CSV table of C-alpha atoms in Angstrom, one decimal:
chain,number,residue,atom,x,y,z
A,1,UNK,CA,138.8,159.7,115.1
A,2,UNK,CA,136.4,162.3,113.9
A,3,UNK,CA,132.5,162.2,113.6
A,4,UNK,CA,130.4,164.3,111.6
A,5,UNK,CA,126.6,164.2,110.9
A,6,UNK,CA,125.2,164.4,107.3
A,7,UNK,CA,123.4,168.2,106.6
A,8,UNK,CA,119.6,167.9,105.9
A,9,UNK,CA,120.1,168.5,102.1
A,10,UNK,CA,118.7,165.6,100.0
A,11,UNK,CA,122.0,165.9,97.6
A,12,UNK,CA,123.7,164.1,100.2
A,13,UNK,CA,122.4,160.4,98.9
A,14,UNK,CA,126.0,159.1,98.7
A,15,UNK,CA,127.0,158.9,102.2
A,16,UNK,CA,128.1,155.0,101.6
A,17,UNK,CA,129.6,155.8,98.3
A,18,UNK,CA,132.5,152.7,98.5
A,19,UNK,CA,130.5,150.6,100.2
A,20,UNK,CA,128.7,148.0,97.7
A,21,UNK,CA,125.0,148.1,97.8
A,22,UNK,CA,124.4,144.4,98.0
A,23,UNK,CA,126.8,144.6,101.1
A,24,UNK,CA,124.6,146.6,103.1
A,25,UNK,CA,121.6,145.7,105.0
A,26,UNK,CA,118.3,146.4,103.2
A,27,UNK,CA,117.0,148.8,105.9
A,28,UNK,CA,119.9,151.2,105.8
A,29,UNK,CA,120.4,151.3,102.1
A,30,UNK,CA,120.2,154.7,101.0
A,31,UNK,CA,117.1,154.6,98.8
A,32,UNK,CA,115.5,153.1,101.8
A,33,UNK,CA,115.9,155.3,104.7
A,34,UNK,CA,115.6,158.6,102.3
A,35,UNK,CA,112.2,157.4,101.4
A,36,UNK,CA,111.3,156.1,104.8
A,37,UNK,CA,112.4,159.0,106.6
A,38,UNK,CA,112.3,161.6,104.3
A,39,UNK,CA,113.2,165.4,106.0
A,40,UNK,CA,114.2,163.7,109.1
A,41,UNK,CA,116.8,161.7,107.8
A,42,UNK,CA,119.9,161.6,109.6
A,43,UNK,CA,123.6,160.0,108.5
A,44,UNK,CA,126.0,160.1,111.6
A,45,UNK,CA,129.3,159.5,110.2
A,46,UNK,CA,132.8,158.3,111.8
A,47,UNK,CA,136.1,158.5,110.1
A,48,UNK,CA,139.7,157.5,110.8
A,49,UNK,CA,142.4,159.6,111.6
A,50,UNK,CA,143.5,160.0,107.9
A,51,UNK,CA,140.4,161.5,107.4
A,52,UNK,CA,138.9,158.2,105.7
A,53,UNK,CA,135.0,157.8,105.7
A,54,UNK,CA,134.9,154.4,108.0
A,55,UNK,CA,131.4,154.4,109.2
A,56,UNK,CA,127.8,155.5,108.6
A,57,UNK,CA,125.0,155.0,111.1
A,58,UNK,CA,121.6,156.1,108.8
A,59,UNK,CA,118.9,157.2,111.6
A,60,UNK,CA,115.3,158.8,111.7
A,61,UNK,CA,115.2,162.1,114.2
A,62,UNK,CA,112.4,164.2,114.6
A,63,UNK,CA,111.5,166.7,118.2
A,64,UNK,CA,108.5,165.2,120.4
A,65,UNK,CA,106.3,168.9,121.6
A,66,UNK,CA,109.0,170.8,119.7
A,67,UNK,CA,111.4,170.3,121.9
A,68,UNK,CA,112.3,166.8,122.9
A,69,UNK,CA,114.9,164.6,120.4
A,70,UNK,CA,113.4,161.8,119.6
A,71,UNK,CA,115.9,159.3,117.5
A,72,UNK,CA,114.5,155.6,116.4
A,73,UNK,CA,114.7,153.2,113.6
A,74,UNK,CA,111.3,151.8,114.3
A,75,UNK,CA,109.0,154.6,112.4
A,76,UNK,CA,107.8,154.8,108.9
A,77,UNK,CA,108.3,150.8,108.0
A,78,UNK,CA,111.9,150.8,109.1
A,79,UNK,CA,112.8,148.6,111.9
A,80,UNK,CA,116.6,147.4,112.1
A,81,UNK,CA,119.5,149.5,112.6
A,82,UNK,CA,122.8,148.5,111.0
A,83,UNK,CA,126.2,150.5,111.6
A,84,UNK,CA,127.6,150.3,108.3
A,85,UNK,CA,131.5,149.9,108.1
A,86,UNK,CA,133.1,150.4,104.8
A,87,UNK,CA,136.4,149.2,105.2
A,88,UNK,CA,135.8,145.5,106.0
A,89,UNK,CA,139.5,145.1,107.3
A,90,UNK,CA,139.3,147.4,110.0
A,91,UNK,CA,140.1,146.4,113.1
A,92,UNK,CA,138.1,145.6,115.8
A,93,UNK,CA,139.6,148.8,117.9
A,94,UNK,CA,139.2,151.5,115.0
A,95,UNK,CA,135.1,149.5,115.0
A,96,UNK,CA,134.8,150.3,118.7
A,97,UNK,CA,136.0,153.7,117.7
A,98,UNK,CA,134.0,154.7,115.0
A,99,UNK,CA,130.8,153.2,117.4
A,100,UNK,CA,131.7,155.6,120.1
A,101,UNK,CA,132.3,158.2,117.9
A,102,UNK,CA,128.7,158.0,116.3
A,103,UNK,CA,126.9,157.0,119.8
A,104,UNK,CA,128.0,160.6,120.9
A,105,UNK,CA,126.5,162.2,118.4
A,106,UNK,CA,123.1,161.2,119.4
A,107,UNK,CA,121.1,163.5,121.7
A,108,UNK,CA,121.7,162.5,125.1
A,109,UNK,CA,120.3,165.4,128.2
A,110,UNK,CA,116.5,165.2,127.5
A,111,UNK,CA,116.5,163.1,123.9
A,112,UNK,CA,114.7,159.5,123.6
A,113,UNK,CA,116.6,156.9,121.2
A,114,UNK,CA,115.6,153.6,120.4
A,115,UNK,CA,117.2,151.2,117.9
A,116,UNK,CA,116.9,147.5,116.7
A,117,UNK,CA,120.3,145.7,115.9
A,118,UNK,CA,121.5,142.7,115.2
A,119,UNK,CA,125.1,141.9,117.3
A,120,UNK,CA,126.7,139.1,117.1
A,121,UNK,CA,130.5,140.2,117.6
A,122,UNK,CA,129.5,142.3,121.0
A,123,UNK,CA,131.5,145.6,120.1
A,124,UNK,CA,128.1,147.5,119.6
A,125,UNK,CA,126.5,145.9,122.4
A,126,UNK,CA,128.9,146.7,124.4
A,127,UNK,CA,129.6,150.6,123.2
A,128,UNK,CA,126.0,151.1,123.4
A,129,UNK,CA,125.9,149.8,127.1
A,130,UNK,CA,129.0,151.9,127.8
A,131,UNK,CA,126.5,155.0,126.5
A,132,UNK,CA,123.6,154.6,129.2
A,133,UNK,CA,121.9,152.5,126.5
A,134,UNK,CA,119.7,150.0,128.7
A,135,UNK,CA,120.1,146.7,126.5
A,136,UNK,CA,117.2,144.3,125.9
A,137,UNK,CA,117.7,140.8,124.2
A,138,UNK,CA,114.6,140.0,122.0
A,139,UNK,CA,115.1,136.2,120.4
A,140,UNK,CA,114.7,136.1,116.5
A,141,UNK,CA,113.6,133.6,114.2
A,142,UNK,CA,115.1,132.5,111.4
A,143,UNK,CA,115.5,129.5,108.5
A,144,UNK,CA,119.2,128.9,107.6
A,145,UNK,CA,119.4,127.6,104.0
A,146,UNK,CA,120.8,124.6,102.9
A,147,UNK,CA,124.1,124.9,100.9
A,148,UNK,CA,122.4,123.0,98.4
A,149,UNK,CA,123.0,124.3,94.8
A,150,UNK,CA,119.7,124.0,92.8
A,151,UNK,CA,119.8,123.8,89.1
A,152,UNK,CA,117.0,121.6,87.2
A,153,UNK,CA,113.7,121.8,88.5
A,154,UNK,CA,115.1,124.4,91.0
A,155,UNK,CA,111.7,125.9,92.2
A,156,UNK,CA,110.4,122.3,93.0
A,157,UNK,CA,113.4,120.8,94.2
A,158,UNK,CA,114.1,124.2,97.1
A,159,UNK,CA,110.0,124.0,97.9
A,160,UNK,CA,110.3,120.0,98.8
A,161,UNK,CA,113.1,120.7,100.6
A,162,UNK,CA,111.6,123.8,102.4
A,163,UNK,CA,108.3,121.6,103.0
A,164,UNK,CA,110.5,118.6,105.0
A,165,UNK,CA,111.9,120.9,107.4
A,166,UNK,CA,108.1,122.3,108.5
A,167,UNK,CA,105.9,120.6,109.9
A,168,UNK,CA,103.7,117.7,109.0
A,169,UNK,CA,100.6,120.1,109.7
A,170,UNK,CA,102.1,122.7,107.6
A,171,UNK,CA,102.8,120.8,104.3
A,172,UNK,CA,98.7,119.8,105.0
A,173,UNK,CA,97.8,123.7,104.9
A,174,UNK,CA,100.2,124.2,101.6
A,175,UNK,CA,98.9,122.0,99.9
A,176,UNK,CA,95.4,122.3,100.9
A,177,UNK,CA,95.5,126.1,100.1
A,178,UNK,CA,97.0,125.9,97.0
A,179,UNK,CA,93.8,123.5,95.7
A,180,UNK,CA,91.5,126.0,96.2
A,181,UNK,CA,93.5,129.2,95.8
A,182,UNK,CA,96.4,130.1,93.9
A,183,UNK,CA,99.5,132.6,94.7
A,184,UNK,CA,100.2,135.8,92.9
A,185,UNK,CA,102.1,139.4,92.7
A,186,UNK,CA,100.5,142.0,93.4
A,187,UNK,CA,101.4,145.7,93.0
A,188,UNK,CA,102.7,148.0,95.9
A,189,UNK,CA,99.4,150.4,95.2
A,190,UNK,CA,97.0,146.8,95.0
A,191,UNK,CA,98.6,145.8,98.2
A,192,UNK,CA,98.2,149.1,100.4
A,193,UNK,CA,95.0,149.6,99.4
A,194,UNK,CA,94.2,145.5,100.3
A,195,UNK,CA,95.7,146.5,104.1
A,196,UNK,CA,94.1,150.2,104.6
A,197,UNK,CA,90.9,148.2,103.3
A,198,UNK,CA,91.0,145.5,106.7
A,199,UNK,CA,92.3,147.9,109.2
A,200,UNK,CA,89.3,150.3,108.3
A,201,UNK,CA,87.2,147.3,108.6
A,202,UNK,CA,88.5,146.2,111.9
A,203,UNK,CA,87.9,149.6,113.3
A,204,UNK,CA,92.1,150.2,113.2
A,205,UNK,CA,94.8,152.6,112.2
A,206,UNK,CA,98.2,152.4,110.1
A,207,UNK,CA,100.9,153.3,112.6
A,208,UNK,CA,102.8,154.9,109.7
A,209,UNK,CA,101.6,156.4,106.8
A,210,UNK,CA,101.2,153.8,103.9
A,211,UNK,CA,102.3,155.8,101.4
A,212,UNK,CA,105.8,155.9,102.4
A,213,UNK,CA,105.0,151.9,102.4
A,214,UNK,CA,103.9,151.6,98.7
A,215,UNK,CA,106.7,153.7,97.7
A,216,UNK,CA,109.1,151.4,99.4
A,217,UNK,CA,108.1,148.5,98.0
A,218,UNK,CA,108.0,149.9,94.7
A,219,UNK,CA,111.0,150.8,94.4
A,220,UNK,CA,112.1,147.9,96.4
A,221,UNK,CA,110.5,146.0,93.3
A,222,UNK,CA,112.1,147.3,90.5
A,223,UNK,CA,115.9,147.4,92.5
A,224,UNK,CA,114.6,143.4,93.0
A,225,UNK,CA,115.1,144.0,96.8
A,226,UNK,CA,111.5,143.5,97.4
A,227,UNK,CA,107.9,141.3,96.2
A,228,UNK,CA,104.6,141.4,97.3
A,229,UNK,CA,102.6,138.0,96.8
A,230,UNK,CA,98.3,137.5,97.3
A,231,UNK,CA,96.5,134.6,97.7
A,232,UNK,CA,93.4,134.9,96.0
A,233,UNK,CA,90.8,131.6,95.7
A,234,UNK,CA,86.7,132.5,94.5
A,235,UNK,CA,85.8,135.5,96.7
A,236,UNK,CA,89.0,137.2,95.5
A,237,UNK,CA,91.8,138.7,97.4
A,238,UNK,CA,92.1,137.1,100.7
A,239,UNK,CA,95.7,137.3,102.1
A,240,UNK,CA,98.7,139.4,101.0
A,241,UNK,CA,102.4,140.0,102.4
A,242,UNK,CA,105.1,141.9,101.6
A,243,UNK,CA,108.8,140.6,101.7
A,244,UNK,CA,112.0,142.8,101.5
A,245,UNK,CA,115.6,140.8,100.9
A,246,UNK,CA,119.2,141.7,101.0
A,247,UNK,CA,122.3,139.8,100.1
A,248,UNK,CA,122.3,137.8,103.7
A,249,UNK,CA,118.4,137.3,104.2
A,250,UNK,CA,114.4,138.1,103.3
A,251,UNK,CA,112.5,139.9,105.7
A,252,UNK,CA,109.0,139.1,106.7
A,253,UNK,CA,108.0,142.7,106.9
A,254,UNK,CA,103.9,143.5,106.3
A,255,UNK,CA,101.1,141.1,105.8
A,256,UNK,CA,97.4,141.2,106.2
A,257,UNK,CA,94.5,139.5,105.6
A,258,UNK,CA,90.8,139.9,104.4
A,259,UNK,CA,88.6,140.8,107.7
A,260,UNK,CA,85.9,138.8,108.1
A,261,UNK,CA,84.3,139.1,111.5
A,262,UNK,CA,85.2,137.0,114.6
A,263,UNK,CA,82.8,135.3,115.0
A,264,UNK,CA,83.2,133.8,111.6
A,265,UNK,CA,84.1,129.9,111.6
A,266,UNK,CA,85.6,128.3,108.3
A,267,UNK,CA,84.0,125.0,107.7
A,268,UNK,CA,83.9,123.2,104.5
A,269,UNK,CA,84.8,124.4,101.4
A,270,UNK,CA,86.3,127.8,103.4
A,271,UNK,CA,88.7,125.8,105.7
A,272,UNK,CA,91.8,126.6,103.9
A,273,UNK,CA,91.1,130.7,104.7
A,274,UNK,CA,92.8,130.1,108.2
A,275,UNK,CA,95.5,129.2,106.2
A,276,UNK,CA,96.5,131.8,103.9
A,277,UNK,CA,99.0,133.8,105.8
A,278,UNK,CA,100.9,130.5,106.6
A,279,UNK,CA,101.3,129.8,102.8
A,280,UNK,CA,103.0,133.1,102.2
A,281,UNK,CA,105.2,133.0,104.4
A,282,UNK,CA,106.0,129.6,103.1
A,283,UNK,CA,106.6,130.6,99.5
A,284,UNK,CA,109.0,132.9,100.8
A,285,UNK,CA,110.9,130.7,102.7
A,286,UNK,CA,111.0,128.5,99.5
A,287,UNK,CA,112.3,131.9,97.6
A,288,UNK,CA,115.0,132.0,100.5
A,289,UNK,CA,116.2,128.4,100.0
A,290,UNK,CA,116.0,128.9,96.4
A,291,UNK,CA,118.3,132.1,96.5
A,292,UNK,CA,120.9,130.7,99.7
A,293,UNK,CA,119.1,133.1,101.7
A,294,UNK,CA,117.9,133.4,105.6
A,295,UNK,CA,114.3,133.3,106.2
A,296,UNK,CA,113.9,136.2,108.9
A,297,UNK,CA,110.6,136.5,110.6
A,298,UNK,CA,111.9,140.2,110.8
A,299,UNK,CA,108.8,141.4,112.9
A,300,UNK,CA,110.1,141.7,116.7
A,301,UNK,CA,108.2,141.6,120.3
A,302,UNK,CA,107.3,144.8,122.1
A,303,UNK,CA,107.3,144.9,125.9
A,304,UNK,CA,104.4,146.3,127.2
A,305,UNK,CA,104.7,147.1,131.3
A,306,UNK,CA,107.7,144.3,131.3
A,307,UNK,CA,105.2,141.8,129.5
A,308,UNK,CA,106.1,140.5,126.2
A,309,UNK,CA,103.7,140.9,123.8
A,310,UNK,CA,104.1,138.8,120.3
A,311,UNK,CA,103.3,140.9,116.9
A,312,UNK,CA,105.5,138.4,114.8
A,313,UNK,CA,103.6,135.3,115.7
A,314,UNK,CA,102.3,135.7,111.9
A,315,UNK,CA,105.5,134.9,110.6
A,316,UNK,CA,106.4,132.6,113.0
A,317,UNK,CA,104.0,130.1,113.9
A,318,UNK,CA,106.6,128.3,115.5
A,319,UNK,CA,103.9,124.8,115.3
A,320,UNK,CA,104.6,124.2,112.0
A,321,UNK,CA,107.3,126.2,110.4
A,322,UNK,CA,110.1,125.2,113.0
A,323,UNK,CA,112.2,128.1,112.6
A,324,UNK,CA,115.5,128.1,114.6
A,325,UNK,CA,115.3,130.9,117.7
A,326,UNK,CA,118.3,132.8,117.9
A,327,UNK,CA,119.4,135.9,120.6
A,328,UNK,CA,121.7,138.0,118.6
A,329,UNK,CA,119.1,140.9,118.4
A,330,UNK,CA,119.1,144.0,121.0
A,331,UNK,CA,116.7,146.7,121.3
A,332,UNK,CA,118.6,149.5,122.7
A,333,UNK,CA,117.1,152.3,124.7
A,334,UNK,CA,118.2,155.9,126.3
A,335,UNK,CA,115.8,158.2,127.9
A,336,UNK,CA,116.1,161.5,129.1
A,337,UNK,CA,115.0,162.3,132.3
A,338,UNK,CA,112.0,164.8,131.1
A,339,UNK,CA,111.1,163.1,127.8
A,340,UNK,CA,107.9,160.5,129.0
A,341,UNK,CA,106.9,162.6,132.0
A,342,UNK,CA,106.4,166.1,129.2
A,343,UNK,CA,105.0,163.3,126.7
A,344,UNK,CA,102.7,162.5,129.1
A,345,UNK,CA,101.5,165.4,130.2
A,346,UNK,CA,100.8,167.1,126.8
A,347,UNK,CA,98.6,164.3,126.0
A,348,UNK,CA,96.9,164.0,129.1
A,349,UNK,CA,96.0,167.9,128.3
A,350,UNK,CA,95.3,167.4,124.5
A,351,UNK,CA,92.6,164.7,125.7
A,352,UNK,CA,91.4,167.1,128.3
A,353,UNK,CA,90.6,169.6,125.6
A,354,UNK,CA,89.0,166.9,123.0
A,355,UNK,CA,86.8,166.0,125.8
A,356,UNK,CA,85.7,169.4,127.2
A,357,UNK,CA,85.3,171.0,123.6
């Protein structure tokens, strides 16, 4: 088994060439990962002993102070890792091959790497914990659909049956929202400048630049891999979130709503506000059951000092959408030994020298 790692050259677009698009998880389809991670774009490649291109690992790697590897499908709007295997009758000891093959390709001495994957066979789980990869299990949360096959009526007849499986509450807030607002598209610029808008009005930043956002979900529109709905009742715009969708699942992936400060309390005519965000997500979950997808609330917990903190619980809201939790998603993570105390220390001294002038 050989392994080789795709030159910086932007010609190289075809690394899955074989492999059919629709067969390959949204976040490591090649449109995706060139515009999410542009020059640092990475392909780590694994091939049989015939020579054969087997297996394609699409990565984002940039140097922390110049010096430090730093490796991660978490930056720029991308968040889950997939190998991708191109021969689907492999067997399962060329797949732990190829996986080694790849894993050792990553910068190991003083790199940092951090992925998201979904496992459910155990080969990369295992591989990556037979790398020094600490393993963490984060539960997902998901909406099988039915096997139902929806012909007449389809749109109504995959929304009533999205609407029994929630809750009692939440087909209250659906319908409740929808008398005073209605749901619509909305473009990729429209959107971006809807969520810069509330994080400048709650005093916060974009952790990655939103441009590289907008230009994903445009083209995520037109290859229909992607939509972005509003909800918009008589003060306009109010809620917006952006959805992306591969052949196995849609992806809750960005939503935000209109800031309006804490203090203020819906009452009345305004109640249905609170609700907004919930009746996205619902609409996509109906657009899941409609297309025989999984609803994915894609969005993942971060530990914080061992404590679990919840970013997701947007797309969750496990009180009335009673999504099924699943544990077949693994944040792996390698440091090297100098990485967080030189990260540390170059920050320390950049705030230093803010603070003295």
């Amino acid at each position: 088994m050989a392994a080789t790692r795709v030159p910086k050259s932007r010609s190289k677009r075809d690394w899955i060439a074989g492999a059919h698009p629709d067969e390959v998880s949204i976040f490591s389809q090649p449109w995706f990962v060139d515009i999410a991670y542009r020059k640092e774009h990475r392909v780590a490649k694994a091939f049989n002993k015939a020579g054969k291109l087997i297996c394609a690992f699409p990565y984002c790697q940039t140097n922390v102070l110049g010096i430090f590897p730093r490796i991660t499908s978490l930056d720029n709007w991308r968040r889950l890792s997939s190998f991708v295997f191109l021969d689907k009758h492999i067997s399962d000891e060329e797949k732990r091959g190829a996986i080694a093959d790849i894993i050792k390709q990553l910068p190991r001495s003083i790199g940092y790497c951090q992925f998201i994957l979904d496992d459910d066979s155990g080969i990369i789980r295992d591989a990556f914990i037979k790398a020094g990869f600490e393993c963490i299990k984060i539960p997902k949360y998901v909406r099988p659909p039915s096997k139902q096959n929806y012909e007449r009526d389809a749109y109504a007849q995959a929304r009533d049956k999205v609407l029994k499986t929630i809750s009692r509450d939440g087909r209250t807030r659906y319908r409740t929202a929808l008398e005073q607002a209605k749901i619509e598209d909305i473009s990729a610029s429209d959107f971006c400048k809807f969520y810069q808008s509330n994080l400048t009005s709650n005093g916060a930043q974009s952790y990655a630049p939103l441009s590289i956002a907008e230009a994903l979900i445009e083209n995520g529109v037109r290859r229909q891999k992607a939509f972005a709905l509003a909800v918009k009742d008589k003060d306009g715009v109010e809620a917006a979130a952006a959805f992306l969708f591969d052949s196995g699942a849609i992806y809750a992936w960005m939503a935000t709503r209109k800031y309006h400060p804490q203090s203020t309390k819906f009452r009345g005519d305004d109640k249905h506000k609170k609700y907004f965000i919930d009746i996205l997500v619902i609409e996509a979950m109906i657009f899941a059951e409609l297309h025989g997808l999984i609803y994915d609330a894609e969005i993942v917990p971060v530990e914080t000092d061992g404590a679990p903190r919840n970013p997701h619980k947007v797309f969750v809201n496990e009180k009335i959408l009673h999504l099924s939790k699943r544990e077949s998603r693994f944040r792996f993570e390698r440091v090297g030994w100098w990485y967080h105390g030189a990260r540390r220390f170059f920050y320390t001294a950049r705030d230093f020298c803010k603070a003295t002038g």
